XYZ file of C-alpha atoms in Angstrom:
302
model
C -34.248 17.640 -40.530
C -34.345 16.240 -44.032
C -31.463 18.266 -45.398
C -31.101 20.429 -48.493
C -33.434 19.686 -51.385
C -30.835 20.974 -53.856
C -27.533 19.181 -53.269
C -25.757 20.905 -56.174
C -26.283 24.557 -55.242
C -24.659 26.242 -52.247
C -24.814 29.689 -50.731
C -21.340 31.195 -51.166
C -19.657 33.180 -48.394
C -16.189 34.616 -49.047
C -13.606 35.041 -46.277
C -10.578 37.230 -46.983
C -8.279 38.444 -44.230
C -7.338 41.502 -46.298
C -10.943 42.688 -46.392
C -11.941 41.822 -49.952
C -14.551 39.237 -48.965
C -17.813 39.096 -47.049
C -15.895 38.597 -43.787
C -12.307 38.856 -42.542
C -12.594 35.941 -40.103
C -13.774 32.375 -40.707
C -15.748 32.350 -37.446
C -17.658 35.467 -38.575
C -18.758 33.578 -41.679
C -19.919 30.600 -39.591
C -21.766 32.943 -37.212
C -23.659 34.423 -40.174
C -25.240 31.047 -41.007
C -28.718 30.822 -39.449
C -29.478 28.351 -36.689
C -31.128 25.117 -37.943
C -29.562 25.775 -41.346
C -31.096 23.606 -44.068
C -29.149 24.576 -47.193
C -25.619 23.922 -48.383
C -23.270 26.719 -47.335
C -19.834 27.021 -48.964
C -17.378 29.199 -47.039
C -14.551 29.944 -49.453
C -11.408 31.017 -47.595
C -8.916 33.085 -49.588
C -5.197 32.335 -49.088
C -3.743 33.590 -45.832
C -2.996 32.715 -42.224
C -6.063 32.926 -40.014
C -5.147 33.104 -36.321
C -8.432 32.123 -34.723
C -10.178 29.301 -32.908
C -13.129 28.018 -34.888
C -16.294 26.268 -33.732
C -19.016 24.951 -36.054
C -21.958 24.598 -33.631
C -24.362 21.705 -33.583
C -27.283 23.721 -34.986
C -25.444 24.650 -38.225
C -25.188 21.533 -40.433
C -24.317 21.405 -44.162
C -21.358 23.805 -44.009
C -18.250 23.423 -46.164
C -15.084 25.372 -45.320
C -12.712 25.335 -48.276
C -9.393 26.830 -49.215
C -7.916 26.539 -52.699
C -4.873 24.599 -51.519
C -3.863 23.602 -48.023
C -0.352 25.014 -48.206
C -1.546 28.619 -48.386
C -4.795 28.525 -46.375
C -3.766 28.129 -42.744
C -5.882 28.155 -39.584
C -3.666 28.283 -36.514
C -3.824 28.769 -32.753
C -1.582 28.055 -29.785
C -3.302 26.324 -26.874
C -2.650 23.103 -24.995
C -2.961 20.901 -21.931
C -6.737 20.334 -22.173
C -8.171 17.829 -24.660
C -11.544 19.578 -25.057
C -10.468 23.215 -24.674
C -7.366 23.212 -26.876
C -8.682 22.420 -30.403
C -8.011 25.002 -33.088
C -11.078 23.800 -35.006
C -14.060 22.022 -33.378
C -16.843 20.489 -35.465
C -20.147 19.817 -33.674
C -22.473 20.065 -36.704
C -23.385 17.115 -38.901
C -22.754 17.009 -42.650
C -19.618 19.158 -42.443
C -16.955 19.227 -45.160
C -13.406 20.623 -44.851
C -11.337 21.075 -48.009
C -7.772 22.179 -48.717
C -7.010 23.675 -45.294
C -4.033 23.528 -42.950
C -5.186 23.281 -39.325
C -2.263 23.700 -36.954
C -1.830 23.911 -33.187
C 1.561 25.482 -32.426
C 1.535 24.680 -28.688
C 4.598 22.458 -29.118
C 5.931 19.398 -27.331
C 4.812 19.899 -23.722
C 1.500 18.041 -23.697
C -1.956 17.705 -25.210
C -2.682 20.152 -28.022
C -5.517 19.276 -30.411
C -5.566 20.774 -33.907
C -8.929 19.361 -35.047
C -11.821 17.932 -33.002
C -14.633 16.175 -34.868
C -17.598 15.445 -32.587
C -20.401 15.135 -35.126
C -21.839 12.589 -37.533
C -21.149 12.635 -41.279
C -18.014 14.774 -41.585
C -15.567 14.605 -44.497
C -12.143 16.155 -45.068
C -10.319 16.386 -48.388
C -6.711 17.444 -48.959
C -6.282 18.915 -45.467
C -3.109 19.176 -43.374
C -3.683 18.573 -39.653
C -0.599 19.310 -37.542
C 0.350 19.281 -33.858
C 2.389 17.124 -31.452
C 0.139 15.246 -28.985
C -3.509 14.325 -29.771
C -3.373 16.195 -33.081
C -6.694 14.858 -34.379
C -9.430 14.159 -31.825
C -11.546 11.917 -34.053
C -14.114 11.888 -31.320
C -17.522 10.565 -32.373
C -19.667 9.960 -35.444
C -18.873 8.655 -38.937
C -16.045 10.415 -40.745
C -14.104 10.275 -43.991
C -10.586 11.606 -44.561
C -9.264 11.616 -48.123
C -5.717 12.544 -49.156
C -5.002 14.308 -45.853
C -1.645 14.846 -44.131
C -1.721 14.228 -40.361
C 1.339 14.915 -38.208
C 2.164 14.342 -34.556
C 4.207 12.350 -32.050
C 1.891 10.919 -29.381
C -1.593 9.427 -29.871
C -1.983 11.829 -32.739
C -5.153 10.247 -34.092
C -7.374 9.523 -31.092
C -11.041 9.156 -30.179
C -13.985 6.823 -30.734
C -15.312 7.697 -34.174
C -15.974 5.279 -37.037
C -13.586 6.633 -39.641
C -12.166 5.719 -43.013
C -8.804 7.281 -43.912
C -8.193 6.892 -47.621
C -4.811 7.699 -49.190
C -3.723 9.723 -46.152
C -0.118 10.515 -45.210
C 0.633 9.968 -41.513
C 3.890 11.547 -40.338
C 5.373 10.798 -36.916
C 7.677 13.236 -35.145
C 8.148 10.881 -32.169
C 11.744 10.388 -31.042
C 11.023 6.929 -29.739
C 8.008 4.745 -29.088
C 5.169 7.200 -29.611
C 1.824 5.809 -30.770
C 0.162 6.978 -33.946
C -3.373 6.002 -32.955
C -5.232 5.764 -29.650
C -8.665 4.481 -30.574
C -11.229 4.649 -27.763
C -13.762 1.856 -28.473
C -14.998 0.665 -25.064
C -17.235 -2.344 -25.812
C -17.456 -5.057 -28.453
C -20.906 -3.768 -29.408
C -19.739 -0.324 -30.536
C -19.528 0.031 -34.304
C -16.474 2.281 -34.212
C -12.833 2.084 -35.261
C -10.190 3.594 -37.525
C -9.620 2.072 -40.977
C -6.606 3.213 -43.012
C -6.694 2.334 -46.698
C -3.751 3.104 -48.943
C -1.619 6.045 -47.944
C 1.763 6.032 -46.255
C 3.517 6.296 -42.907
C 6.723 8.314 -42.603
C 8.609 10.007 -39.796
C 11.695 10.330 -37.675
C 12.661 8.193 -34.700
C 10.306 5.278 -34.083
C 6.642 4.764 -33.279
C 3.875 2.200 -32.825
C 0.856 1.912 -35.109
C -1.447 2.204 -32.117
C -2.241 1.641 -28.471
C -5.615 1.073 -26.795
C -7.253 4.125 -25.237
C -10.380 1.960 -24.882
C -10.359 -1.739 -23.971
C -11.835 -2.746 -27.358
C -9.710 -0.371 -29.434
C -10.039 -1.143 -33.166
C -7.542 -0.061 -35.862
C -6.690 -1.653 -39.213
C -4.275 -0.766 -42.006
C -4.584 -2.016 -45.572
C -2.385 -1.467 -48.635
C -0.367 1.089 -46.629
C 3.296 1.962 -47.214
C 5.116 1.768 -43.873
C 8.614 3.233 -43.592
C 11.128 1.902 -41.069
C 9.791 4.391 -38.499
C 7.297 1.675 -37.456
C 8.536 -0.388 -34.481
C 8.929 -4.100 -35.431
C 6.361 -5.088 -32.754
C 3.867 -2.763 -34.448
C 1.442 -2.311 -31.563
C 1.588 -1.404 -27.857
C -0.789 -2.444 -25.037
C -0.292 0.806 -23.037
C 1.096 -1.163 -20.108
C -2.076 -3.212 -19.639
C -1.700 -6.816 -20.867
C -5.401 -7.542 -20.218
C -6.253 -5.366 -23.227
C -4.387 -7.758 -25.512
C -7.431 -10.059 -25.378
C -9.974 -7.443 -26.392
C -8.337 -5.097 -28.926
C -8.774 -5.546 -32.708
C -5.548 -4.586 -34.468
C -5.009 -5.803 -38.009
C -2.988 -5.322 -41.177
C -3.603 -6.388 -44.757
C -1.164 -6.304 -47.674
C 0.869 -3.409 -46.305
C 4.360 -2.897 -47.719
C 7.651 -1.149 -47.072
C 10.357 -1.779 -44.450
C 7.985 -1.125 -41.529
C 5.349 -3.592 -42.723
C 7.268 -6.777 -41.940
C 5.055 -8.751 -39.536
C 7.763 -11.228 -38.459
C 8.218 -9.543 -35.051
C 4.686 -8.192 -34.601
C 2.962 -8.713 -31.257
C 0.995 -11.979 -31.378
C -2.246 -10.210 -30.426
C -2.309 -8.275 -33.703
C -3.493 -10.042 -36.847
C -3.074 -10.372 -40.560
C -6.564 -9.876 -41.919
C -8.098 -12.460 -44.221
C -9.231 -11.422 -47.690
C -12.837 -11.799 -46.554
C -12.299 -9.473 -43.608
C -10.481 -6.947 -45.772
C -13.234 -6.951 -48.382
C -15.758 -5.964 -45.710
C -13.575 -3.351 -44.042
C -11.913 -1.497 -46.878
C -14.991 0.164 -48.329
C -16.999 3.318 -47.712
C -19.820 1.046 -46.546
C -18.235 0.832 -43.095
C -19.146 4.505 -42.560
C -22.362 4.311 -44.611
C -20.639 6.702 -46.955
C -22.776 6.087 -50.015
C -25.706 7.672 -48.189
C -24.030 10.938 -47.151
C -20.724 11.673 -48.903
C -21.466 14.389 -51.440
C -19.579 16.014 -54.316
C -18.589 19.660 -54.116
C -21.431 21.946 -55.223
C -21.453 22.951 -58.880
C -23.604 26.091 -58.570
C -23.335 28.999 -56.174
C -25.575 31.810 -55.034
C -24.468 34.820 -52.986
C -27.772 35.707 -51.313
């Protein structure tokens, strides 16, 4: 599949819960896109709260789902306990874009409850709010870009084995004590995956760790990030398995704020060199120049 020839023009589908659009439900709009879709599709969601589980299937690439602002365009569901069954929104199609949406799992504090699962290559999210308690964002597989997003949770709330760049994102911990913000799942040194956080800020209540290793070769780095005093002085946790200390890649570069002091950091985390930072803190790590695309400038309704 070579993709759309015209990358500026999208087919417009309007979703309005009050009935003034093409569909009342977001899933109905997705279902209307033909299998093996090969044109840009822009699903414009009018303000409202949409209580539905959403799946973008693998055979429907090039879809954008966009609100006007995240605070008034809310997709919500209440399901937990199962990592793969609980997500409010699941993305399986490549070349997906989410814009200005709140995606919220209201299951609460009694276990796994995923808000967003991204299991596809080349997915980008702009100005979204992604909210739950445990495993909020299953950043599962593929190359992904998150820009100016708000992500909230208490335990392993960004987890998975994608290769992702988080630029200017706000991470907010609701952990009382010792929760981990990230649980990256890289299993071998050969895998080109990991979470890179560039700019942005970390806030919260209680205390939390920057990450712990779901996979033996877990890889997470923070650069130029504001860290409030919610970050534990040790910074990182080995999930009760000291053998992983030898294989994880946890690094920080020119972070600031009361939680960024590395004086008491675990010795198996690192301050990145300028050379390392120059290579990591760029869209090149996700091949972004080849697939990140601007919002369409022209629309057609048929």
